[in-house]
Amino acid sequence: MGDDTRIRVLNRNIRFLSYTLLSLYLGVMSYMIYFQVFMAEDIEAKQGNVRYLAKTNKVLRGNIYDRDGNVLSFSERQDDGSQKRVYSGGTAFSHPLGYASAQYGVAELEKRMQEHLTNYSFDITLSAKDFLGMLKDPDSYVGAEKYGDNVVTTLDSKLQRAAYKSLGSQYGVVVAMDPSTGEILAMVSTPTYNPSKIDTDYESYRNDTDGVMVNFANVGLYPPGSSFKVVTLASALENLGNALGRTFEDNGKIEFADGTVLPNLGNRAYGTIGLEEALVVSSNVVFGTVAMEIGNAALRKTAESFGFNERFSFHDINLEASRFPELSKSQGGEIAQTGIGQGEVLASPLLMAMITSAIANDGVMMQPRLVSAITSHDGNIRAAFESKTLKAPISKEDSDTIAAFMKEVVDQSSAANLKNLEKLSAAGKTGSAQYSELVYEELVTGVHSWFIGFAPYENPKIAVAVIVRGGGSGAGAAAAVAEDVISTYLGK
């Protein structure tokens, strides 16, 4: 073999070895890139992995917006490489949004949207200009664009702040919804806390006896009082023959065999009245009588069709189960109490807003929604959440009847707050719910103020449920807040 031949063979072997080594190198680097880009996030998402905590800081947490694109919370990168969560919406938004803290974790919407807010994707450009740089240092290349996705809520900032201001120092809850879509327009619970100070004041917030960190809108359970009479009315329309043609004798009180009494407010007697007038004057006698005539099983079935005794968990919000009891036929007094929203009946403000929305929406209850969309850092829509029907508890005919009766409740009232609601073409029902609870081993009694309603009556745009804890008459504190909220939303 000549020298030229040996040189050609040697060069061929060198080229073959070079190609082999290059292929192995590219293979290893490709796997590293694949691991960094596609696998690292899945591994980091496992909270038992030590990289999980690193991930929450490595990704700049996404923003949360209101329905109009105003920023409610965002994160800032600090000089030491950590990030600080800023709540530009202020304390008015603390309960629906919750908090995000490297020290104390996440809560409420910040928790339910954690996967989205800490999600990032890579835009890999395989141009000749970038390819060699990516092979050399893939981690720095892909790490350049680690921004969390953004969450767009259904909240109306102007309405949220109006509800928060109207409640003021009172302890209470406001939930406002679009009855036709289920969108939550406002959700306020007081007293509240400052999520921007969670790292410094967490312990004092957590130990606060007023439960400032609890969102009572969806987990608080209260006797609904006379606001529940719309449910008893729905059950009467379904279960009593010729319900609208019936009249009832109201002598001011119901006396039971065991000596207990269910009176009207002030023991006032209304004489012979039908269901419409009974709702207008809020007759305990009539609705207690109706509950006994319908029976516990039928009334409970109606209540459950509206969502009682059922816990809901949606992707953006959960709802604690409101309660309606199972009673025997011999418990006449207790059955009568349930017909007026007392006894063992407990309801969350969110469910009462959903019930009101169903009445305003032809008997169709929409799934409550707090999030409308997920967007990327550069504004592209990653997911959009459409309206969904949750239940259809009553017929359109019955919902029209109840809505008309609720309109008369407002129109025929002489209370100042309801006269103002009449000017907004609102329909509603007040509630004055008696309660008793143990506070530091001492029994405390009082009256919660409730108002549920919607407006305008002819074409409902907003449905509200308001409770002022210990606020007294429903025509007072709760109706005043409802008027502020509805007038703000309708721009009147």
Coordinates of C-alpha atoms in Angstrom, one line a residue:
M1 CA 0.0 0.0 0.0
G2 CA 1.5 3.4 -1.0
D3 CA 1.8 6.4 1.1
D4 CA -1.1 8.2 -0.7
T5 CA -3.4 5.2 0.0
R6 CA -2.5 5.0 3.6
I7 CA -3.2 8.8 4.0
R8 CA -6.6 8.4 2.4
V9 CA -7.5 5.5 4.7
L10 CA -6.3 7.4 7.8
N11 CA -8.3 10.6 6.8
R12 CA -11.4 8.4 6.2
N13 CA -11.0 6.9 9.7
I14 CA -10.5 10.3 11.3
R15 CA -13.6 11.6 9.6
F16 CA -15.6 8.6 10.7
L17 CA -14.4 9.0 14.3
S18 CA -15.1 12.7 14.2
Y19 CA -18.6 12.2 12.9
T20 CA -19.2 9.5 15.5
L21 CA -18.0 11.8 18.3
L22 CA -20.0 14.7 17.0
S23 CA -23.2 12.6 16.8
L24 CA -22.7 11.4 20.3
Y25 CA -22.1 15.0 21.5
L26 CA -25.2 16.2 19.7
G27 CA -27.2 13.3 21.1
V28 CA -26.1 14.1 24.7
M29 CA -26.7 17.8 24.2
S30 CA -30.1 17.2 22.6
Y31 CA -31.1 15.0 25.6
M32 CA -29.9 17.7 28.0
I33 CA -32.0 20.3 26.1
Y34 CA -35.0 18.0 26.1
F35 CA -34.6 17.4 29.9
Q36 CA -34.2 21.1 30.6
V37 CA -37.0 22.2 28.4
F38 CA -39.6 19.5 28.7
M39 CA -38.9 17.4 31.8
A40 CA -37.6 19.8 34.4
E41 CA -41.0 21.5 34.9
D42 CA -42.7 18.2 35.6
I43 CA -40.1 17.1 38.1
E44 CA -40.1 20.5 39.8
A45 CA -43.9 20.4 40.1
K46 CA -43.6 17.5 42.5
Q47 CA -43.7 19.3 45.8
G48 CA -41.7 16.5 47.5
N49 CA -38.7 17.4 45.2
V50 CA -36.2 20.0 46.6
R51 CA -36.3 21.8 43.2
Y52 CA -40.0 22.7 43.7
L53 CA -39.2 25.7 46.0
A54 CA -36.5 26.8 43.6
K55 CA -39.0 26.7 40.8
T56 CA -41.4 29.1 42.5
N57 CA -38.7 31.7 42.6
K58 CA -37.0 30.9 39.3
V59 CA -40.3 31.7 37.5
L60 CA -41.4 35.3 37.9
R61 CA -45.0 34.7 39.0
G62 CA -47.7 35.8 36.6
N63 CA -50.0 38.7 37.1
I64 CA -53.7 38.6 38.2
Y65 CA -56.0 41.1 36.4
D66 CA -59.6 42.3 36.8
R67 CA -62.1 41.9 34.0
D68 CA -60.9 45.2 32.4
G69 CA -57.2 44.4 32.4
N70 CA -56.3 46.3 35.5
V71 CA -53.5 44.6 37.5
L72 CA -54.6 43.3 40.9
S73 CA -51.3 41.5 41.8
F74 CA -47.9 41.1 40.3
S75 CA -44.4 40.1 41.3
E76 CA -41.2 42.1 41.3
R77 CA -37.7 40.6 41.1
Q78 CA -35.5 41.7 44.1
D79 CA -31.8 42.5 44.1
D80 CA -31.1 39.3 45.9
G81 CA -32.8 37.2 43.2
S82 CA -36.0 36.6 45.2
Q83 CA -39.3 38.0 44.2
K84 CA -41.9 40.1 46.0
R85 CA -45.7 39.8 45.5
V86 CA -47.4 43.2 45.2
Y87 CA -51.1 43.6 45.7
S88 CA -51.9 46.7 43.8
G89 CA -55.7 46.0 44.2
G90 CA -55.3 46.5 47.9
T91 CA -57.1 45.0 50.8
A92 CA -60.5 45.1 49.1
F93 CA -59.4 42.1 47.0
S94 CA -57.6 40.1 49.7
H95 CA -60.3 37.3 50.1
P96 CA -60.9 36.4 46.5
L97 CA -57.3 36.6 45.5
G98 CA -55.6 35.3 48.7
Y99 CA -51.8 35.6 49.0
A100 CA -48.6 34.1 47.7
S101 CA -45.6 33.9 50.1
A102 CA -42.3 32.0 49.9
Q103 CA -42.6 31.6 53.7
Y104 CA -46.3 30.8 54.2
G105 CA -47.4 29.4 50.9
V106 CA -50.4 30.3 48.8
A107 CA -54.1 30.7 49.5
E108 CA -57.5 31.3 47.6
L109 CA -57.1 32.1 43.9
E110 CA -53.3 32.4 44.2
K111 CA -53.4 28.7 45.3
R112 CA -56.0 27.5 42.8
M113 CA -54.2 29.1 39.9
Q114 CA -50.7 28.2 41.2
E115 CA -50.1 25.9 38.2
H116 CA -50.8 28.6 35.7
L117 CA -49.1 31.5 37.6
T118 CA -45.9 29.5 37.8
N119 CA -46.1 27.9 34.4
Y120 CA -43.6 29.0 31.8
S121 CA -42.9 27.9 28.2
F122 CA -39.9 28.2 25.9
D123 CA -39.8 29.8 22.5
I124 CA -36.8 27.9 21.0
T125 CA -35.3 29.4 17.9
L126 CA -33.2 26.9 16.0
S127 CA -31.5 29.5 13.7
A128 CA -27.9 29.1 12.8
K129 CA -27.1 32.2 14.8
D130 CA -28.6 30.7 18.1
F131 CA -27.9 27.0 17.6
L132 CA -24.3 26.9 18.7
G133 CA -25.0 29.2 21.7
M134 CA -27.8 26.9 22.8
L135 CA -25.6 23.8 22.6
K136 CA -22.9 25.5 24.6
D137 CA -25.2 26.7 27.4
P138 CA -28.7 25.5 27.1
D139 CA -29.7 26.4 30.7
S140 CA -28.9 30.1 30.2
Y141 CA -30.7 30.1 26.9
V142 CA -34.0 28.6 28.1
G143 CA -33.8 30.5 31.4
A144 CA -34.0 33.8 29.7
E145 CA -37.8 33.7 29.3
K146 CA -39.2 32.2 32.5
Y147 CA -42.4 34.2 33.1
G148 CA -45.5 32.7 34.7
D149 CA -48.8 32.9 32.9
N150 CA -51.4 35.6 33.8
V151 CA -54.8 35.1 35.2
V152 CA -57.8 37.3 34.1
T153 CA -60.6 37.4 36.6
T154 CA -64.2 38.3 36.3
L155 CA -64.0 40.9 39.1
D156 CA -65.1 44.5 38.4
S157 CA -62.7 46.7 40.4
K158 CA -65.0 49.6 40.7
L159 CA -67.8 47.4 42.0
Q160 CA -65.4 45.5 44.4
R161 CA -64.2 48.7 45.9
A162 CA -67.7 50.1 46.2
A163 CA -68.8 46.9 48.1
Y164 CA -65.8 47.1 50.3
K165 CA -66.4 50.8 51.1
S166 CA -70.1 50.2 51.7
L167 CA -69.5 47.5 54.3
G168 CA -66.9 49.7 56.0
S169 CA -66.3 48.6 59.6
Q170 CA -69.3 46.3 59.6
Y171 CA -68.7 42.5 59.6
G172 CA -70.3 41.1 56.5
V173 CA -70.1 39.7 53.0
V174 CA -71.1 40.9 49.6
V175 CA -71.3 38.7 46.5
A176 CA -72.4 40.1 43.2
M177 CA -72.8 38.0 40.0
D178 CA -73.9 38.3 36.4
P179 CA -77.0 36.0 36.6
S180 CA -76.8 35.1 32.9
T181 CA -73.1 34.0 32.9
G182 CA -72.3 33.1 36.5
E183 CA -69.4 35.6 36.5
I184 CA -68.5 36.8 40.0
L185 CA -68.4 40.6 39.7
A186 CA -67.6 41.3 43.3
M187 CA -66.7 39.2 46.4
V188 CA -66.0 41.1 49.6
S189 CA -65.7 39.7 53.1
T190 CA -65.0 41.8 56.2
P191 CA -63.0 42.1 58.4
T192 CA -60.0 41.6 56.1
Y193 CA -56.2 41.7 56.1
N194 CA -53.4 43.1 54.0
P195 CA -51.9 40.4 51.7
S196 CA -48.8 42.6 51.0
K197 CA -47.9 42.2 54.7
I198 CA -48.4 38.5 54.9
D199 CA -44.7 37.7 55.5
T200 CA -44.5 40.1 58.5
D201 CA -48.0 39.8 60.0
Y202 CA -49.1 36.3 59.2
E203 CA -49.1 35.0 62.8
S204 CA -51.2 37.9 64.0
Y205 CA -53.6 37.4 61.1
R206 CA -53.9 33.7 61.7
N207 CA -54.6 34.1 65.4
D208 CA -57.1 36.9 65.0
T209 CA -60.4 35.8 66.6
D210 CA -62.4 37.6 63.9
G211 CA -61.1 35.3 61.2
V212 CA -59.7 38.0 59.0
M213 CA -58.1 35.5 56.7
V214 CA -61.3 33.5 56.2
N215 CA -63.3 34.2 53.0
F216 CA -66.8 34.0 54.5
A217 CA -68.3 34.5 51.1
N218 CA -67.9 30.8 50.2
V219 CA -67.1 29.0 53.4
G220 CA -69.2 31.1 55.9
L221 CA -72.5 29.4 56.9
Y222 CA -75.3 31.5 58.4
P223 CA -79.0 31.1 59.1
P224 CA -80.5 32.8 56.0
G225 CA -83.7 33.9 57.7
S226 CA -86.5 35.2 55.5
S227 CA -84.3 35.4 52.5
F228 CA -84.8 31.6 52.3
K229 CA -88.5 32.1 51.8
V230 CA -87.9 32.3 48.1
V231 CA -86.9 28.6 48.2
T232 CA -89.9 27.7 50.3
L233 CA -92.0 29.6 47.7
A234 CA -90.4 27.7 44.9
S235 CA -91.3 24.4 46.7
A236 CA -94.9 25.6 47.3
L237 CA -95.3 26.4 43.5
E238 CA -94.1 22.9 42.7
N239 CA -95.8 20.8 45.4
L240 CA -99.0 22.6 46.5
G241 CA -102.0 22.2 44.2
N242 CA -103.3 25.5 43.0
A243 CA -100.6 27.3 45.1
L244 CA -101.3 30.7 43.5
G245 CA -105.0 30.4 44.2
R246 CA -104.6 29.4 47.8
T247 CA -105.1 31.6 50.8
F248 CA -103.8 31.1 54.3
E249 CA -105.0 32.3 57.7
D250 CA -102.4 34.4 59.5
N251 CA -103.3 35.0 63.1
G252 CA -99.9 36.3 64.1
K253 CA -98.3 33.1 65.4
I254 CA -98.3 29.3 65.1
E255 CA -98.7 27.5 68.4
F256 CA -97.3 23.9 68.7
A257 CA -98.4 21.1 70.9
D258 CA -95.1 21.2 72.9
G259 CA -95.9 24.8 73.9
T260 CA -93.4 26.5 71.5
V261 CA -94.5 29.3 69.3
L262 CA -93.5 30.6 65.8
P263 CA -94.6 34.3 65.7
N264 CA -94.5 37.0 63.1
L265 CA -92.4 40.0 63.8
G266 CA -94.1 41.8 66.6
N267 CA -96.8 39.1 66.6
R268 CA -98.6 41.0 63.8
A269 CA -101.5 39.2 62.3
Y270 CA -102.2 39.6 58.5
G271 CA -105.5 37.8 58.3
T272 CA -106.4 35.9 55.1
I273 CA -103.6 36.3 52.6
G274 CA -102.1 34.5 49.5
L275 CA -98.5 33.7 48.8
E276 CA -97.6 37.0 47.1
E277 CA -98.7 39.1 50.0
A278 CA -97.1 36.6 52.4
L279 CA -93.7 37.2 50.8
V280 CA -94.3 41.0 50.7
V281 CA -95.1 41.1 54.4
S282 CA -92.6 38.2 55.2
S283 CA -95.2 36.2 57.1
N284 CA -93.6 33.6 59.2
V285 CA -96.9 32.1 59.9
V286 CA -97.7 31.4 56.2
F287 CA -94.3 30.1 55.3
G288 CA -94.0 28.0 58.4
T289 CA -97.5 26.6 57.6
V290 CA -96.4 25.9 54.0
A291 CA -93.3 24.1 55.1
M292 CA -95.4 21.8 57.3
E293 CA -97.9 21.2 54.6
I294 CA -95.3 20.4 52.0
G295 CA -93.3 18.3 54.4
N296 CA -89.6 18.0 55.2
A297 CA -88.8 15.6 52.4
A298 CA -90.3 17.7 49.6
L299 CA -88.9 21.0 51.0
R300 CA -85.5 19.4 51.4
K301 CA -85.6 18.2 47.8
T302 CA -86.3 21.7 46.6
A303 CA -83.5 23.1 48.7
E304 CA -81.1 20.5 47.4
S305 CA -82.1 21.3 43.8
F306 CA -80.8 24.8 44.6
G307 CA -77.5 23.5 45.9
F308 CA -78.0 22.8 49.6
N309 CA -76.3 19.8 51.2
E310 CA -73.8 19.8 48.3
R311 CA -70.1 20.9 48.3
F312 CA -68.9 22.3 45.1
S313 CA -65.3 22.5 43.9
F314 CA -64.6 24.3 40.7
H315 CA -61.2 25.1 39.1
D316 CA -61.2 28.7 40.4
I317 CA -63.3 28.5 43.6
N318 CA -64.8 26.1 46.1
L319 CA -68.1 26.4 47.9
E320 CA -68.8 24.9 51.3
A321 CA -72.0 22.8 51.6
S322 CA -74.9 24.8 52.8
R323 CA -77.2 22.8 55.1
F324 CA -80.8 21.8 55.1
P325 CA -81.8 19.2 57.7
E326 CA -83.6 15.9 57.5
L327 CA -86.5 15.9 60.0
S328 CA -89.2 13.5 61.0
K329 CA -93.0 14.2 60.6
S330 CA -93.3 14.6 64.3
Q331 CA -90.9 17.6 64.4
G332 CA -93.5 20.0 63.2
G333 CA -92.0 23.0 64.9
E334 CA -88.6 22.4 63.5
I335 CA -90.1 21.9 60.0
A336 CA -91.9 25.2 60.3
Q337 CA -88.6 26.9 61.3
T338 CA -86.9 25.6 58.2
G339 CA -89.6 27.2 56.0
I340 CA -88.5 30.6 57.3
G341 CA -84.7 29.9 57.0
Q342 CA -84.2 29.3 60.7
G343 CA -83.7 26.2 62.8
E344 CA -80.9 24.0 61.3
V345 CA -80.8 25.8 57.9
L346 CA -77.5 27.4 57.1
A347 CA -76.4 29.0 53.9
S348 CA -73.3 30.6 52.4
P349 CA -73.6 34.1 50.9
L350 CA -72.3 32.7 47.6
L351 CA -75.0 30.1 47.4
M352 CA -77.7 32.7 48.1
A353 CA -76.3 34.8 45.3
M354 CA -76.4 31.8 43.0
I355 CA -80.1 31.1 44.0
T356 CA -80.9 34.8 43.3
S357 CA -79.2 34.5 40.0
A358 CA -81.2 31.4 39.0
I359 CA -84.5 33.2 39.8
A360 CA -83.3 36.2 37.7
N361 CA -82.2 33.8 34.9
D362 CA -85.4 32.0 34.0
G363 CA -84.7 29.3 36.6
V364 CA -81.3 28.4 35.3
M365 CA -78.4 28.4 37.7
M366 CA -75.0 29.1 36.1
Q367 CA -71.7 27.8 37.4
P368 CA -70.0 30.6 39.4
R369 CA -66.8 31.8 37.7
L370 CA -64.0 33.8 39.1
V371 CA -61.6 33.3 36.2
S372 CA -62.3 34.1 32.6
A373 CA -59.0 33.4 30.9
I374 CA -55.3 32.4 31.2
T375 CA -52.9 34.4 29.1
S376 CA -49.2 34.1 28.4
H377 CA -46.6 36.7 29.4
D378 CA -46.9 38.3 25.9
G379 CA -50.7 38.3 26.0
N380 CA -51.6 35.2 24.0
I381 CA -54.7 33.4 25.3
R382 CA -53.8 30.0 26.6
A383 CA -57.2 29.1 27.9
A384 CA -60.6 30.8 27.9
F385 CA -63.4 29.6 30.3
E386 CA -66.9 29.8 29.0
S387 CA -70.2 30.0 30.9
K388 CA -71.7 26.7 32.0
T389 CA -75.1 25.7 33.3
L390 CA -74.8 24.2 36.7
K391 CA -78.5 23.4 37.5
A392 CA -82.0 24.2 36.5
P393 CA -83.8 24.0 39.9
I394 CA -87.1 25.6 38.8
S395 CA -89.1 26.2 35.7
K396 CA -89.2 29.5 33.8
E397 CA -92.8 29.9 34.8
D398 CA -92.0 29.5 38.5
S399 CA -89.0 31.7 38.3
D400 CA -91.0 34.5 36.7
T401 CA -93.6 34.2 39.5
I402 CA -91.0 34.4 42.2
A403 CA -89.2 37.3 40.5
A404 CA -92.5 39.2 40.2
F405 CA -93.2 38.6 43.9
M406 CA -89.7 39.9 44.8
K407 CA -90.4 43.0 42.7
E408 CA -93.5 43.6 44.9
V409 CA -91.4 43.2 48.0
V410 CA -89.3 46.1 47.0
D411 CA -92.1 48.2 45.4
Q412 CA -94.5 47.9 48.3
S413 CA -92.0 48.6 51.1
S414 CA -92.0 51.8 53.0
A415 CA -88.3 51.3 54.2
A416 CA -86.0 54.0 52.9
N417 CA -83.4 51.6 51.5
L418 CA -86.0 49.6 49.6
K419 CA -87.5 52.8 48.2
N420 CA -84.1 53.6 46.8
L421 CA -83.8 50.1 45.3
E422 CA -87.2 50.6 43.7
K423 CA -85.7 53.5 41.8
L424 CA -83.2 51.0 40.4
S425 CA -86.0 48.7 39.3
A426 CA -84.7 46.1 41.7
A427 CA -86.4 43.0 42.9
G428 CA -85.4 41.4 46.2
K429 CA -86.1 39.8 49.6
T430 CA -84.9 40.9 53.0
G431 CA -84.0 38.6 55.8
S432 CA -83.6 39.2 59.6
A433 CA -82.0 36.0 60.8
Q434 CA -81.8 35.2 64.5
Y435 CA -78.6 33.5 65.5
S436 CA -76.9 32.2 68.6
E437 CA -73.3 31.2 68.9
L438 CA -70.7 30.4 71.5
V439 CA -68.0 33.1 71.9
Y440 CA -65.4 32.2 74.5
E441 CA -67.8 29.7 76.1
E442 CA -70.5 32.5 76.3
L443 CA -73.7 32.2 74.3
V444 CA -74.1 35.3 72.1
T445 CA -77.4 36.0 70.3
G446 CA -78.4 38.5 67.7
V447 CA -79.9 39.2 64.3
H448 CA -78.0 39.0 60.9
S449 CA -79.2 41.4 58.3
W450 CA -79.7 39.8 54.8
F451 CA -80.7 41.1 51.4
I452 CA -80.9 39.2 48.2
G453 CA -81.9 40.8 44.9
F454 CA -81.3 41.6 41.3
A455 CA -81.7 44.5 38.8
P456 CA -83.0 45.7 36.5
Y457 CA -86.1 43.6 36.9
E458 CA -86.9 43.7 33.2
N459 CA -83.4 42.6 32.1
P460 CA -81.3 41.5 35.0
K461 CA -77.6 42.5 34.8
I462 CA -76.6 41.9 38.4
A463 CA -77.7 39.7 41.3
V464 CA -76.5 40.3 44.8
A465 CA -76.4 38.6 48.2
V466 CA -75.5 40.7 51.2
I467 CA -75.2 39.8 54.9
V468 CA -74.2 42.1 57.6
R469 CA -73.4 40.0 60.6
G470 CA -75.3 41.2 63.7
G471 CA -76.7 44.0 61.5
G472 CA -80.4 43.7 62.6
S473 CA -83.2 44.1 60.1
G474 CA -82.6 43.1 56.5
A475 CA -84.3 46.3 55.3
G476 CA -81.6 48.3 57.1
A477 CA -77.9 47.5 56.9
A478 CA -77.9 44.8 54.2
A479 CA -80.3 46.6 51.9
A480 CA -78.3 49.8 52.2
V481 CA -75.1 47.9 51.1
A482 CA -77.1 46.2 48.2
E483 CA -78.3 49.6 47.0
D484 CA -74.7 51.0 46.9
V485 CA -73.5 47.9 45.0
I486 CA -76.4 47.8 42.5
S487 CA -76.4 51.5 41.8
T488 CA -72.6 51.5 41.3
Y489 CA -72.8 48.7 38.7
L490 CA -75.8 50.2 36.8
G491 CA -74.1 53.6 36.9
K492 CA -77.0 55.3 38.6

